[in-house]
Every structure is written in structure tokens, then in C-alpha cells.
CSV table of N, CA and C and ligand atoms in Angstrom, one decimal:
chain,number,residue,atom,x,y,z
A,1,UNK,N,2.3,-57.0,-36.0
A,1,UNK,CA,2.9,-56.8,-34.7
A,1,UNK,C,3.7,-55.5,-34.7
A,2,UNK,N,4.4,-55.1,-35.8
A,2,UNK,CA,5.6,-54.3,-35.9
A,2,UNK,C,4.0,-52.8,-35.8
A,3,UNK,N,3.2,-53.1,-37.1
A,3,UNK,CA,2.1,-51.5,-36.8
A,3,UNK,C,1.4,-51.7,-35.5
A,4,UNK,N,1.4,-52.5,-34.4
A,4,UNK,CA,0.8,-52.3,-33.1
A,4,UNK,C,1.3,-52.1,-32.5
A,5,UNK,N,2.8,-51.9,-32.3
A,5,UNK,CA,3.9,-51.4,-31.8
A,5,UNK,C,3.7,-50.1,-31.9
A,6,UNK,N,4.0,-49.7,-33.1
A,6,UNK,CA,4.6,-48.2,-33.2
A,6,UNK,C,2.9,-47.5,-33.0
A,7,UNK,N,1.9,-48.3,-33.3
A,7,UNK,CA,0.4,-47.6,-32.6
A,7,UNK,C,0.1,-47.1,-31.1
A,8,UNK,N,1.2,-48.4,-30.1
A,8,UNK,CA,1.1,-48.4,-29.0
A,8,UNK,C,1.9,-47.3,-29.1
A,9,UNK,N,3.3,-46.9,-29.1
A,9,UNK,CA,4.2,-46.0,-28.9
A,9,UNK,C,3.4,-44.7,-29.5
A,10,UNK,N,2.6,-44.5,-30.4
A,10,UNK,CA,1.7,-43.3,-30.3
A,10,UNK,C,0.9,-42.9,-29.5
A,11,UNK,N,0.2,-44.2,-29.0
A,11,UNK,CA,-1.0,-43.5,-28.0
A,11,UNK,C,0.3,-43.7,-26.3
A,12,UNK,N,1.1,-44.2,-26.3
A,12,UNK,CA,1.9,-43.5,-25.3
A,12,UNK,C,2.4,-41.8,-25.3
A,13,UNK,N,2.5,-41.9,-26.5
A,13,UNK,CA,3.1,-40.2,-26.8
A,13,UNK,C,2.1,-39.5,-26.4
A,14,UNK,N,0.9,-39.5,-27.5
A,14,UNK,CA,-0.5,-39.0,-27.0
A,14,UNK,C,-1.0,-38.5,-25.3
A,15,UNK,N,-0.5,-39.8,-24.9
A,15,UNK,CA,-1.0,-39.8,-23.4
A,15,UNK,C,0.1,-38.8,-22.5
A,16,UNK,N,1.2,-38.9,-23.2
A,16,UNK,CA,2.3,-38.2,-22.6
A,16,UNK,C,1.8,-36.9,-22.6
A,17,UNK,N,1.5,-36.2,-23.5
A,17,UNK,CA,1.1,-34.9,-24.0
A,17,UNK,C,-0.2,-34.6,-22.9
A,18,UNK,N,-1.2,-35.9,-22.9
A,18,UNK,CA,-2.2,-34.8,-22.1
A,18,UNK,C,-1.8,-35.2,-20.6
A,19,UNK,N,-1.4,-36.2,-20.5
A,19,UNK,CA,-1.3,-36.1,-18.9
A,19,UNK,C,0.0,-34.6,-18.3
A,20,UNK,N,0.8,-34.3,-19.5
A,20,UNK,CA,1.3,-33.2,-18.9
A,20,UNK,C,0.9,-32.0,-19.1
A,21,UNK,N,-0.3,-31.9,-19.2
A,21,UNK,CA,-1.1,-30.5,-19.2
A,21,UNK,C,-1.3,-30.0,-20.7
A,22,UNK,N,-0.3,-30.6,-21.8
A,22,UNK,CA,-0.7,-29.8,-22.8
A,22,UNK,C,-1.5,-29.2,-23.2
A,23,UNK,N,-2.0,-27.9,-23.3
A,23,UNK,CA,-3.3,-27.7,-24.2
A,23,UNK,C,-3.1,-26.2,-24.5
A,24,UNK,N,-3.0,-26.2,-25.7
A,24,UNK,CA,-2.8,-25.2,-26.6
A,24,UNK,C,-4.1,-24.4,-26.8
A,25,UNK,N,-5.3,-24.5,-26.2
A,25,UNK,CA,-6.3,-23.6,-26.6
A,25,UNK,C,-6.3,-22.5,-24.9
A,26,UNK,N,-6.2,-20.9,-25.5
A,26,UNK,CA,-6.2,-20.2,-24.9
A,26,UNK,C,-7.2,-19.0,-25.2
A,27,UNK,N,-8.4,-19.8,-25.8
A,27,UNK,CA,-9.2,-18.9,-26.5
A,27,UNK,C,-10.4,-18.6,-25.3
A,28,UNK,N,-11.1,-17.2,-24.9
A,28,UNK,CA,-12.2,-17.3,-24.3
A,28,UNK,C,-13.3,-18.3,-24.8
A,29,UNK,N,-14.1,-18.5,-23.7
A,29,UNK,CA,-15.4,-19.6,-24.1
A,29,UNK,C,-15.9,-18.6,-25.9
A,30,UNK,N,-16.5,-17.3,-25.6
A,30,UNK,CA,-17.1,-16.4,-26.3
A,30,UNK,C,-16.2,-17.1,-28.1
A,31,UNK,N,-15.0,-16.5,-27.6
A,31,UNK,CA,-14.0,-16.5,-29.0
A,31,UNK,C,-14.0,-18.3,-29.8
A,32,UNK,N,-14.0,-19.3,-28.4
A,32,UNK,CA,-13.7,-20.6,-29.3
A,32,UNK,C,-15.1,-20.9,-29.8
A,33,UNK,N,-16.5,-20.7,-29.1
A,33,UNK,CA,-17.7,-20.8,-30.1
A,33,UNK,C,-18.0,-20.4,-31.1
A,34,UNK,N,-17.4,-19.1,-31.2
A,34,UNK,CA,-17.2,-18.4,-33.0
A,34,UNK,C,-16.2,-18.7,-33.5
A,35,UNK,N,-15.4,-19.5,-33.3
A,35,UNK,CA,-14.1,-19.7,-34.5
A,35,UNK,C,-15.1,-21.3,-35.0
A,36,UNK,N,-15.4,-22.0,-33.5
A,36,UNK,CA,-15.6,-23.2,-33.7
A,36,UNK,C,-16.9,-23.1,-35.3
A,37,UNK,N,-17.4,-22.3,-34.9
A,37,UNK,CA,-18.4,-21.4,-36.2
A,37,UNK,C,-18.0,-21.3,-37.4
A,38,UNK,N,-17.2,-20.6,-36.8
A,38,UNK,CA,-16.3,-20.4,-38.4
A,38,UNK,C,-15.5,-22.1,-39.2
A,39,UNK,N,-15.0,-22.4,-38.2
A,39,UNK,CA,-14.4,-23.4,-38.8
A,39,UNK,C,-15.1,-24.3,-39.4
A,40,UNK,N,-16.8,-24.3,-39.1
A,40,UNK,CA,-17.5,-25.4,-39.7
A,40,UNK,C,-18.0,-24.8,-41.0
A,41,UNK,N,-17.8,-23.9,-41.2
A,41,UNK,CA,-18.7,-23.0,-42.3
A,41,UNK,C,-17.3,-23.2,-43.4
A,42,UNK,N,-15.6,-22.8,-42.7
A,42,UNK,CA,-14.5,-22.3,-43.5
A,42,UNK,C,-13.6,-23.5,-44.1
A,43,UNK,N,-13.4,-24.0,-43.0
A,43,UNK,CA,-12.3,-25.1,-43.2
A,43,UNK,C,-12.7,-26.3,-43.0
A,44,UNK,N,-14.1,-27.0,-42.6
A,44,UNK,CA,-14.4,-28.4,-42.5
A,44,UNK,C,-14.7,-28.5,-44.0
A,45,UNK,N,-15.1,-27.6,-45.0
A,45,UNK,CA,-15.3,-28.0,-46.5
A,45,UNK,C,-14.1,-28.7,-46.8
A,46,UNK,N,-12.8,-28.1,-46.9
A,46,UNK,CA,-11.6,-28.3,-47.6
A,46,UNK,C,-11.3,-29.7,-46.9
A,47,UNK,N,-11.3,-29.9,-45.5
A,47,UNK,CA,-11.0,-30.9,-44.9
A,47,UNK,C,-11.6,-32.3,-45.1
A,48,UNK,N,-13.1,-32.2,-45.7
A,48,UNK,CA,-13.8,-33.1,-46.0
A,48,UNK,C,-13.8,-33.5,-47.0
A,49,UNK,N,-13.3,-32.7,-48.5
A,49,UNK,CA,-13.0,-32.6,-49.5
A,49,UNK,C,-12.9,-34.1,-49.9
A,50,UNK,N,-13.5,-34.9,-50.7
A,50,UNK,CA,-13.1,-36.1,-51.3
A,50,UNK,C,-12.8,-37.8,-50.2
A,51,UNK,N,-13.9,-36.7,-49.3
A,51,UNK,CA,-14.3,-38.6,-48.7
A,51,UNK,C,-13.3,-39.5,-48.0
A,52,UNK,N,-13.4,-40.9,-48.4
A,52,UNK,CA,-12.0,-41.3,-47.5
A,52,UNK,C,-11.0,-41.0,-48.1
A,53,UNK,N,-10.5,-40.1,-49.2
A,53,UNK,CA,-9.2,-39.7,-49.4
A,53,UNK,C,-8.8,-38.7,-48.9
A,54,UNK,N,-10.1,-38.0,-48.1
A,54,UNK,CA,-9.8,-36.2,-47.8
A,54,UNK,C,-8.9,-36.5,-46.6
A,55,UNK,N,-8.5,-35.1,-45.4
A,55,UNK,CA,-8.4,-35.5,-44.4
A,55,UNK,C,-9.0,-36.0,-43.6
A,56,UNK,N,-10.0,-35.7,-43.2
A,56,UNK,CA,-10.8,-36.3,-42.5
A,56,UNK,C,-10.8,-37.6,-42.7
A,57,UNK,N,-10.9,-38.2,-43.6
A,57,UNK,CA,-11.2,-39.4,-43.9
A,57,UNK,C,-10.0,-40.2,-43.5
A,58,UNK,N,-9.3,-40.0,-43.7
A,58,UNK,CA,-7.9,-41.1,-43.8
A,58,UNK,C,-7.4,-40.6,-42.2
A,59,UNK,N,-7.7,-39.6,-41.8
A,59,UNK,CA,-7.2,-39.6,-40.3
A,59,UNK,C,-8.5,-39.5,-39.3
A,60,UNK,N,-9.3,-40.4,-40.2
A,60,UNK,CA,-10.7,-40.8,-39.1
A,60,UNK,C,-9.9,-41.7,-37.6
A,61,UNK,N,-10.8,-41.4,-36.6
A,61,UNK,CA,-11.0,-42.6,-35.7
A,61,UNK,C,-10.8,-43.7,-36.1
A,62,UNK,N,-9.7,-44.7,-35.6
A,62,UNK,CA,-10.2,-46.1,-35.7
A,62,UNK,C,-9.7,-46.7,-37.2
A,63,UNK,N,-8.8,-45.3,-38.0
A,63,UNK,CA,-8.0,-45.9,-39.4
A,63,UNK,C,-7.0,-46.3,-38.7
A,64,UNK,N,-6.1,-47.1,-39.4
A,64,UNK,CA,-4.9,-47.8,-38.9
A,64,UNK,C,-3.8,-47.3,-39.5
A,65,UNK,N,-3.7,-46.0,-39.2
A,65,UNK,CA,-2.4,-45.2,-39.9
A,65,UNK,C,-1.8,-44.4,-38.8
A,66,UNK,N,-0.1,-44.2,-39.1
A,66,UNK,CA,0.2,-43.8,-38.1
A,66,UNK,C,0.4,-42.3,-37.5
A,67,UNK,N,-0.5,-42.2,-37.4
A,67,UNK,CA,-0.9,-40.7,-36.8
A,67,UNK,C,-1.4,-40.3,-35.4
A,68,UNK,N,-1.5,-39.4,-34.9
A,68,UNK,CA,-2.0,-38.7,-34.0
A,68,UNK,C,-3.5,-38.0,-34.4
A,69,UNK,N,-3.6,-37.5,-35.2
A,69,UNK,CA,-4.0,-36.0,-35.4
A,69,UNK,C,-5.1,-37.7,-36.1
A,70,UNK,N,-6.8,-37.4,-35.1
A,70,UNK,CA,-7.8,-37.8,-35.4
A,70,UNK,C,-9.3,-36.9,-35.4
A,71,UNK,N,-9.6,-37.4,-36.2
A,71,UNK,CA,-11.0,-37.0,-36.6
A,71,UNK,C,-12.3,-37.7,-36.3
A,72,UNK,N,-13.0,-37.3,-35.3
A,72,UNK,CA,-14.5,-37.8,-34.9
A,72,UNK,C,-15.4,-37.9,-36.0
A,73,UNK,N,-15.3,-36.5,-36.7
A,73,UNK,CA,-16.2,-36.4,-38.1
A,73,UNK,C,-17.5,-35.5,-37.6
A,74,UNK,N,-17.0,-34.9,-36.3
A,74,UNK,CA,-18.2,-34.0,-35.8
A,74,UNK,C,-17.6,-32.0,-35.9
A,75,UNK,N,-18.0,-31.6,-36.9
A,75,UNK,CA,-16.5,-30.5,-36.9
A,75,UNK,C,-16.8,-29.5,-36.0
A,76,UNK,N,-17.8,-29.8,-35.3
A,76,UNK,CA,-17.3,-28.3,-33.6
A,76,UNK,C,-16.7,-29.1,-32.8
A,77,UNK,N,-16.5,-30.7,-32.7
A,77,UNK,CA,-16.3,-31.1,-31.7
A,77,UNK,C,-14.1,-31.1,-32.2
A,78,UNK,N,-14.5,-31.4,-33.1
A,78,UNK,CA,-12.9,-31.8,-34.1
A,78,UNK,C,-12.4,-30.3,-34.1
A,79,UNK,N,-13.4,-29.7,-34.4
A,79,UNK,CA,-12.1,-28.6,-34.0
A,79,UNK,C,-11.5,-27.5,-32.2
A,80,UNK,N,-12.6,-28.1,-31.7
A,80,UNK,CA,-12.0,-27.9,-30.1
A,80,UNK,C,-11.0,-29.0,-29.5
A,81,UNK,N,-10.8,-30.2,-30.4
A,81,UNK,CA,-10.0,-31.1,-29.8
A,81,UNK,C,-8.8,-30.6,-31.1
A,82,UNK,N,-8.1,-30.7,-31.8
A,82,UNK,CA,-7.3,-30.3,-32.4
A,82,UNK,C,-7.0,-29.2,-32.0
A,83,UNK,N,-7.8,-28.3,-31.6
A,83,UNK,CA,-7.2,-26.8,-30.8
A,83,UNK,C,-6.6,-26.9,-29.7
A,84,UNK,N,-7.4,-27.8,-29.0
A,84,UNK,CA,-6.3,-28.4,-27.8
A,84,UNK,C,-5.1,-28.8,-27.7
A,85,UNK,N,-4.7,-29.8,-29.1
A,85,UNK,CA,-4.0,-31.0,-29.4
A,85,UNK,C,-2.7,-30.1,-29.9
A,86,UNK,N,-3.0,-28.7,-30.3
A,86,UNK,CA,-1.9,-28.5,-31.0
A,86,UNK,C,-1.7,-28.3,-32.2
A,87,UNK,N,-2.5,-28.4,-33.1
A,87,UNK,CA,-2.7,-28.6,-34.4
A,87,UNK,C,-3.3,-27.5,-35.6
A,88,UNK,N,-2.8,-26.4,-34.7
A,88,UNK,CA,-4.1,-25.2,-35.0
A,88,UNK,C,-2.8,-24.1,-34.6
A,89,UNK,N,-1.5,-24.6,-34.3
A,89,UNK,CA,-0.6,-23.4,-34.0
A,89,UNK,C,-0.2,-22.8,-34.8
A,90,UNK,N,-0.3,-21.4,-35.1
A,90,UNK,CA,0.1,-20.7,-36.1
A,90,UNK,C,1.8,-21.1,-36.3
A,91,UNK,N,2.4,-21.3,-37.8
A,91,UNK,CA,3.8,-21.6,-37.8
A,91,UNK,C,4.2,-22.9,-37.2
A,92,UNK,N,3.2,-23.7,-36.6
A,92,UNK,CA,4.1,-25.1,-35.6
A,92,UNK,C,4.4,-25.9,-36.9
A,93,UNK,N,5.7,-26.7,-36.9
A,93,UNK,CA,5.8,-27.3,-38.5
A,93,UNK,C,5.0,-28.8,-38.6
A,94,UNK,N,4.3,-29.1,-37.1
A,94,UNK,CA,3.4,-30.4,-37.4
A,94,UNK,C,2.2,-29.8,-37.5
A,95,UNK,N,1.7,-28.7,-37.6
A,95,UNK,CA,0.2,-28.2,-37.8
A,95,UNK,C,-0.3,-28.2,-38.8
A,96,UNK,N,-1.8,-28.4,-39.2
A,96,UNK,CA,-2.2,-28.6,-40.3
A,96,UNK,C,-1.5,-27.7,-41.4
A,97,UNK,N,-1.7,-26.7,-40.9
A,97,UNK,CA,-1.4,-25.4,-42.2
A,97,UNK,C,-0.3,-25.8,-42.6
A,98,UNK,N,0.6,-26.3,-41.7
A,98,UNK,CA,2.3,-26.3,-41.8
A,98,UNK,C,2.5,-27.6,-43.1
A,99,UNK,N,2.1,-28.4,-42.7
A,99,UNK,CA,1.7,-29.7,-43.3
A,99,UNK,C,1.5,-29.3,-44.7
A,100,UNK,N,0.6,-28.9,-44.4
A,100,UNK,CA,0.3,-28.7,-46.3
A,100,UNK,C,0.3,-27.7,-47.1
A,101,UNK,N,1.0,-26.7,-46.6
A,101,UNK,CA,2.0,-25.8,-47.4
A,101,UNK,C,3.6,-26.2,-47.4
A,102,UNK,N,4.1,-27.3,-46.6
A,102,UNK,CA,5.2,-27.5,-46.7
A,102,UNK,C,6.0,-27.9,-48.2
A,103,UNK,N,7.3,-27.4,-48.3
A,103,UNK,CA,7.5,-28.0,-49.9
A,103,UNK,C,8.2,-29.1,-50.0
A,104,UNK,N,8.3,-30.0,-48.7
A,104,UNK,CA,8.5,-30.9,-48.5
A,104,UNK,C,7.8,-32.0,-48.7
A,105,UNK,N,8.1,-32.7,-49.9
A,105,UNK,CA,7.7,-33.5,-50.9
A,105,UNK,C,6.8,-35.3,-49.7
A,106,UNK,N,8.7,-35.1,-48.7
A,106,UNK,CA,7.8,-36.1,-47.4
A,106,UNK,C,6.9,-35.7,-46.3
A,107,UNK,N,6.4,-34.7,-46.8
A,107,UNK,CA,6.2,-33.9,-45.4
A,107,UNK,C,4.5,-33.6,-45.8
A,108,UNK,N,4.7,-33.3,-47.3
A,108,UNK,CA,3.0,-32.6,-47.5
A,108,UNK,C,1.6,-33.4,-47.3
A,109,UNK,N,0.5,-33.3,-46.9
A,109,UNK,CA,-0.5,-33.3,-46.7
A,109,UNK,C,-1.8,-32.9,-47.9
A,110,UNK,N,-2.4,-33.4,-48.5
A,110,UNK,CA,-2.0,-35.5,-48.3
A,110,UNK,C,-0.9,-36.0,-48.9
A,111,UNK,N,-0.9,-37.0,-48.8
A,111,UNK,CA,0.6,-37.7,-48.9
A,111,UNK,C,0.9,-38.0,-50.3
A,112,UNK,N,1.8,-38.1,-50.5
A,112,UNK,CA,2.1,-39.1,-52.0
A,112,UNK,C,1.9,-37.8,-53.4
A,113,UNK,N,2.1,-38.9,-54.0
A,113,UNK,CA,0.9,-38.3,-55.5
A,113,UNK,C,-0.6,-37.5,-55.5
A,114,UNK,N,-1.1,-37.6,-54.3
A,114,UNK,CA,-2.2,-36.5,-54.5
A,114,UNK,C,-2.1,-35.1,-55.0
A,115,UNK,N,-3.0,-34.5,-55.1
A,115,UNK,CA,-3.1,-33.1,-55.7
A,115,UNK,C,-2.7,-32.5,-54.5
A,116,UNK,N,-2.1,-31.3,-54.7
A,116,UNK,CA,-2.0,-30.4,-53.4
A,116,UNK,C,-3.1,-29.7,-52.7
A,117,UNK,N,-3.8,-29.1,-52.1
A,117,UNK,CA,-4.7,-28.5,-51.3
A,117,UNK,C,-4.7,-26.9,-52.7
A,118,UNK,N,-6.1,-26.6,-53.4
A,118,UNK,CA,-5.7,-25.7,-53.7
A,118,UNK,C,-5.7,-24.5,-53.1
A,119,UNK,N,-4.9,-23.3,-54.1
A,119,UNK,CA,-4.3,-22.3,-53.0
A,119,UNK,C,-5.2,-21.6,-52.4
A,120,UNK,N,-6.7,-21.2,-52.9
A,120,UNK,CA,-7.9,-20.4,-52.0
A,120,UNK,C,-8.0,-20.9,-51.2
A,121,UNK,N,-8.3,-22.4,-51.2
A,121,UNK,CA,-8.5,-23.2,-49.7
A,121,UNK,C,-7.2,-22.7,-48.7
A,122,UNK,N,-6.3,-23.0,-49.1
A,122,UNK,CA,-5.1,-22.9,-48.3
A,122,UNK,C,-4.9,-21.2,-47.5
A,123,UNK,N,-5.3,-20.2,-48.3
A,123,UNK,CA,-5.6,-19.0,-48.2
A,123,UNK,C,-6.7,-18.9,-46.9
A,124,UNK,N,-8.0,-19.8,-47.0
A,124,UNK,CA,-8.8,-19.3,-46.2
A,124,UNK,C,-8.1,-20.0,-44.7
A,125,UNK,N,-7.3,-21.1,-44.9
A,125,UNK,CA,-7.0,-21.5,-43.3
A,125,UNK,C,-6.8,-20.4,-43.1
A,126,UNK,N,-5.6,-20.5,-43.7
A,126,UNK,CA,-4.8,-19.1,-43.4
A,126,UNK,C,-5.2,-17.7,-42.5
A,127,UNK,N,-6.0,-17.2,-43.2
A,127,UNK,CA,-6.5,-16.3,-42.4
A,127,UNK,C,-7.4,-16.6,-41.5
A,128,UNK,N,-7.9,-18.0,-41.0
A,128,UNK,CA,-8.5,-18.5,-40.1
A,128,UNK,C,-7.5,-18.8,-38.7
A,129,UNK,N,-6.4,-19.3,-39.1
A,129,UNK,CA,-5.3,-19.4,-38.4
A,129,UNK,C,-5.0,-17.7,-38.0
A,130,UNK,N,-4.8,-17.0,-38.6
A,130,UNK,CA,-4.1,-16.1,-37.9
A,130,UNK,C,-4.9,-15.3,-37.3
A,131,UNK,N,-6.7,-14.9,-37.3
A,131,UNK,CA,-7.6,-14.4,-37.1
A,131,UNK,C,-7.4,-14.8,-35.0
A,132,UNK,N,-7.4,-16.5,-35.5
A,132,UNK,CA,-7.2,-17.1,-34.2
A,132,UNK,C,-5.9,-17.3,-33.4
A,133,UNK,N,-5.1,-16.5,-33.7
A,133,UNK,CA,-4.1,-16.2,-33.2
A,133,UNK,C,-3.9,-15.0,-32.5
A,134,UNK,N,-4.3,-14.2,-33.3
A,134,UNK,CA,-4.9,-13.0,-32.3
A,134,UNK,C,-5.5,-12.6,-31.3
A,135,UNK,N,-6.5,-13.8,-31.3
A,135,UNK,CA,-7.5,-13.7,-30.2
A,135,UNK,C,-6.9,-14.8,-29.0
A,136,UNK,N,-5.9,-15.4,-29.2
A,136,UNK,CA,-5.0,-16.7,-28.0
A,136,UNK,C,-4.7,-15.7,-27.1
A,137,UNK,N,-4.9,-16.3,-25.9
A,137,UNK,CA,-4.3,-15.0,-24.3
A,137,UNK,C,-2.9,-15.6,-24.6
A,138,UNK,N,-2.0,-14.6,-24.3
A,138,UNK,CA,-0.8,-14.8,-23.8
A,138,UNK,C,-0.5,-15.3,-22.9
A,139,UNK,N,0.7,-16.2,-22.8
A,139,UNK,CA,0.9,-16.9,-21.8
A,139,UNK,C,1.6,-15.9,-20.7
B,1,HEC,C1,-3.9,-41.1,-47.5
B,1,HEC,C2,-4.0,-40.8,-46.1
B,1,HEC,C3,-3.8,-39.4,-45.7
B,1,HEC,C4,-4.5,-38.3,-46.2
B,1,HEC,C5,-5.5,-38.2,-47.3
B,1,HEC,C6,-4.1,-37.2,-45.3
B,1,HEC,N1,-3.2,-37.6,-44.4
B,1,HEC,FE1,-2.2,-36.4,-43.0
B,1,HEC,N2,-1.1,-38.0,-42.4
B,1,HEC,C7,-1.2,-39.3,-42.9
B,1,HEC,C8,-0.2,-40.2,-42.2
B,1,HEC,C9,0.0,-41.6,-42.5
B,1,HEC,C10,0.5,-39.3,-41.3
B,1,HEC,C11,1.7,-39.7,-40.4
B,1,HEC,C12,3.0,-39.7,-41.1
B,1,HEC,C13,3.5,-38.3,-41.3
B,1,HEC,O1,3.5,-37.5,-40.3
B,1,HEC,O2,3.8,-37.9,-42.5
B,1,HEC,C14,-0.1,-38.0,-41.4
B,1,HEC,C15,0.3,-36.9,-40.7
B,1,HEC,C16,-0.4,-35.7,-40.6
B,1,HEC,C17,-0.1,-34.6,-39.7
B,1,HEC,C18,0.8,-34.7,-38.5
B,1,HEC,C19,0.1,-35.4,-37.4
B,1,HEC,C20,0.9,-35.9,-36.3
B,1,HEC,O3,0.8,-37.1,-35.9
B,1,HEC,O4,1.5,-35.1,-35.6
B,1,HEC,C21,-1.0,-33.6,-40.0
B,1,HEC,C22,-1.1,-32.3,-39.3
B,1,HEC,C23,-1.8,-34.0,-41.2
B,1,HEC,N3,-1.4,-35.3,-41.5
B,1,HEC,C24,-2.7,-33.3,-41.8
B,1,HEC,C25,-3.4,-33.7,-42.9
B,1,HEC,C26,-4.3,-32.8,-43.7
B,1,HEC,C27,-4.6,-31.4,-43.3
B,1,HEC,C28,-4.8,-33.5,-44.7
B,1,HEC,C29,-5.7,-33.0,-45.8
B,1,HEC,C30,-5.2,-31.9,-46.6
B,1,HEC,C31,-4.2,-34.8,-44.6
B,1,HEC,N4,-3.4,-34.9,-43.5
B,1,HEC,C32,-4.5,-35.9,-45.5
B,1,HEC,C33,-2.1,-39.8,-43.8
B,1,HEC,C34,-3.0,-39.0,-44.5
């Protein structure tokens, strides 16, 4: 009862977010087709990394954890919905990148005792993120 609570209170938040217009992708059609490119070639490796323990896995569709941030398991589609969702902002401290360079022991990605993301992987977001930060229109 108590985790379908706090599920419901997510997908309330969730819904809060898109019914108020959120959407963080300010990328031309042109620019989000080649990142979306890039990102299947750069960052869906690392993200897939080790199955249901990777990310993707444990924040699939339809797991029972309390999160937001979900994964179809389709990576052009997963990464135009996370670019929407917010998750993809350079510096934001809930965004992936933020997540798992944080040295915040409750905060890192993946959770717990896992190994950390290593640092080339973390490198290539990196410059994937900021590649695609350049190319965002100003508000
Ligand atoms: C063992 C399961 C598990 C794995 C593996 C995992 N996560 Fe998480 N993640 C969670 C849970 C549970 C939360 C919600 C609690 C929190 O925010 O710490 C979360 C939260 C997050 C958030 C914040 C989402 C939000 O709701 O705003 C991001 C971003 C994130 N994870 C990214 C990642 C990335 C990137 C990886 C891989 C490097 C990863 N996670 C691996 C379980 C997991």
C-alpha cells in the first residue's frame, strides 16, 4: 500500500511536469537525429552495461522502484524522451551525468555498493552532454 502510494505520488509529479509544458529539448529536428545517433552508438553501451543491474535495466518500464527516469529499452526512442524529461541537462543535479559523478555516497548512480560508472565512460557522456548543449536554442 505504502510503495503504491508514493508510485501514485510520482506519476502525479510526472503528470505535473508534462501537463505544464515542460520540455527541455530545444534541439533542431536536424541536431536531435544526430545526437539521437550518437547517443546509440556513445552512451546506450554504458547505460546497458550489465543487464538488469545496468541502468537501463533497473529503471526499465514497469520495475517497481521509485523513480521517474524510465527506460523503454529502445535507445533513439529513450533518448528523445529523457531529453524531454530533463535528464540530459547539462549541470542539473537530478540528471544522469549529475547522478553519477556525484560524491554523494546517497545520491550516486547505481546505488549502493555497486562499482562506480568507469571514468572513460563517464568522460564520453560528458562530452556528449556538452556537445549537446551547444547546439540547445536559447530560451
Ligand atoms: C539497482 C537499481 C538501480 C540501478 C542499477 C540504477 N538506478 Fe538510478 N535510481 C534507482 C532508484 C531506486 C532511484 C530513485 C531514488 C533516488 O533518487 O536515489 C534512482 C534515481 C535515479 C535518477 C533520478 C531520477 C528521478 O526520479 O529524478 C537518475 C538520473 C538515475 N537514477 C540514473 C541512473 C543511471 C545513469 C544509472 C546507471 C549508471 C542508474 N541510475 C542505475 C535505482 C537504480
Amino acid at each position: 500500500m505504502r510503495a503504491a502510494g508514493i508510485l501514485a505520488a510520482c506519476a502525479v509529479f510526472a503528470t505535473w511536469g508534462l501537463v505544464h509544458g515542460e520540455n527541455f529539448d530545444r534541439l533542431s529536428d536536424a541536431d536531435r537525429a544526430a545526437f539521437a545517433e550518437r547517443f546509440e552508438k556513445e552512451v546506450w553501451p554504458m547505460l546497458s552495461k550489465g543487464g538488469k543491474e545496468s541502468c537501463i535495466g533497473c529503471h526499465a518500464v514497469g520495475k517497481n522502484n521509485v523513480t521517474t527516469l524510465r527506460f523503454t529499452g529502445d535507445a533513439r526512442k529513450d533518448y528523445a524522451k529523457i531529453l524531454k524529461e530533463g535528464y540530459l541537462i547539462k549541470g542539473d543535479a537530478g540528471s544522469v551525468l549529475e547522478r553519477i559523478k556525484t560524491t554523494r555516497s546517497d545520491r550516486k548512480m547505481p546505488p549502493g555498493k555497486r562499482d562506480r560508472v568507469p571514468v572513460d565512460d563517464v568522460q564520453v557522456l560528458e562530452r556528449f552532454i556538452n556537445d549537446m548543449e551547444a547546439k540547445q536554442a536559447k530560451k
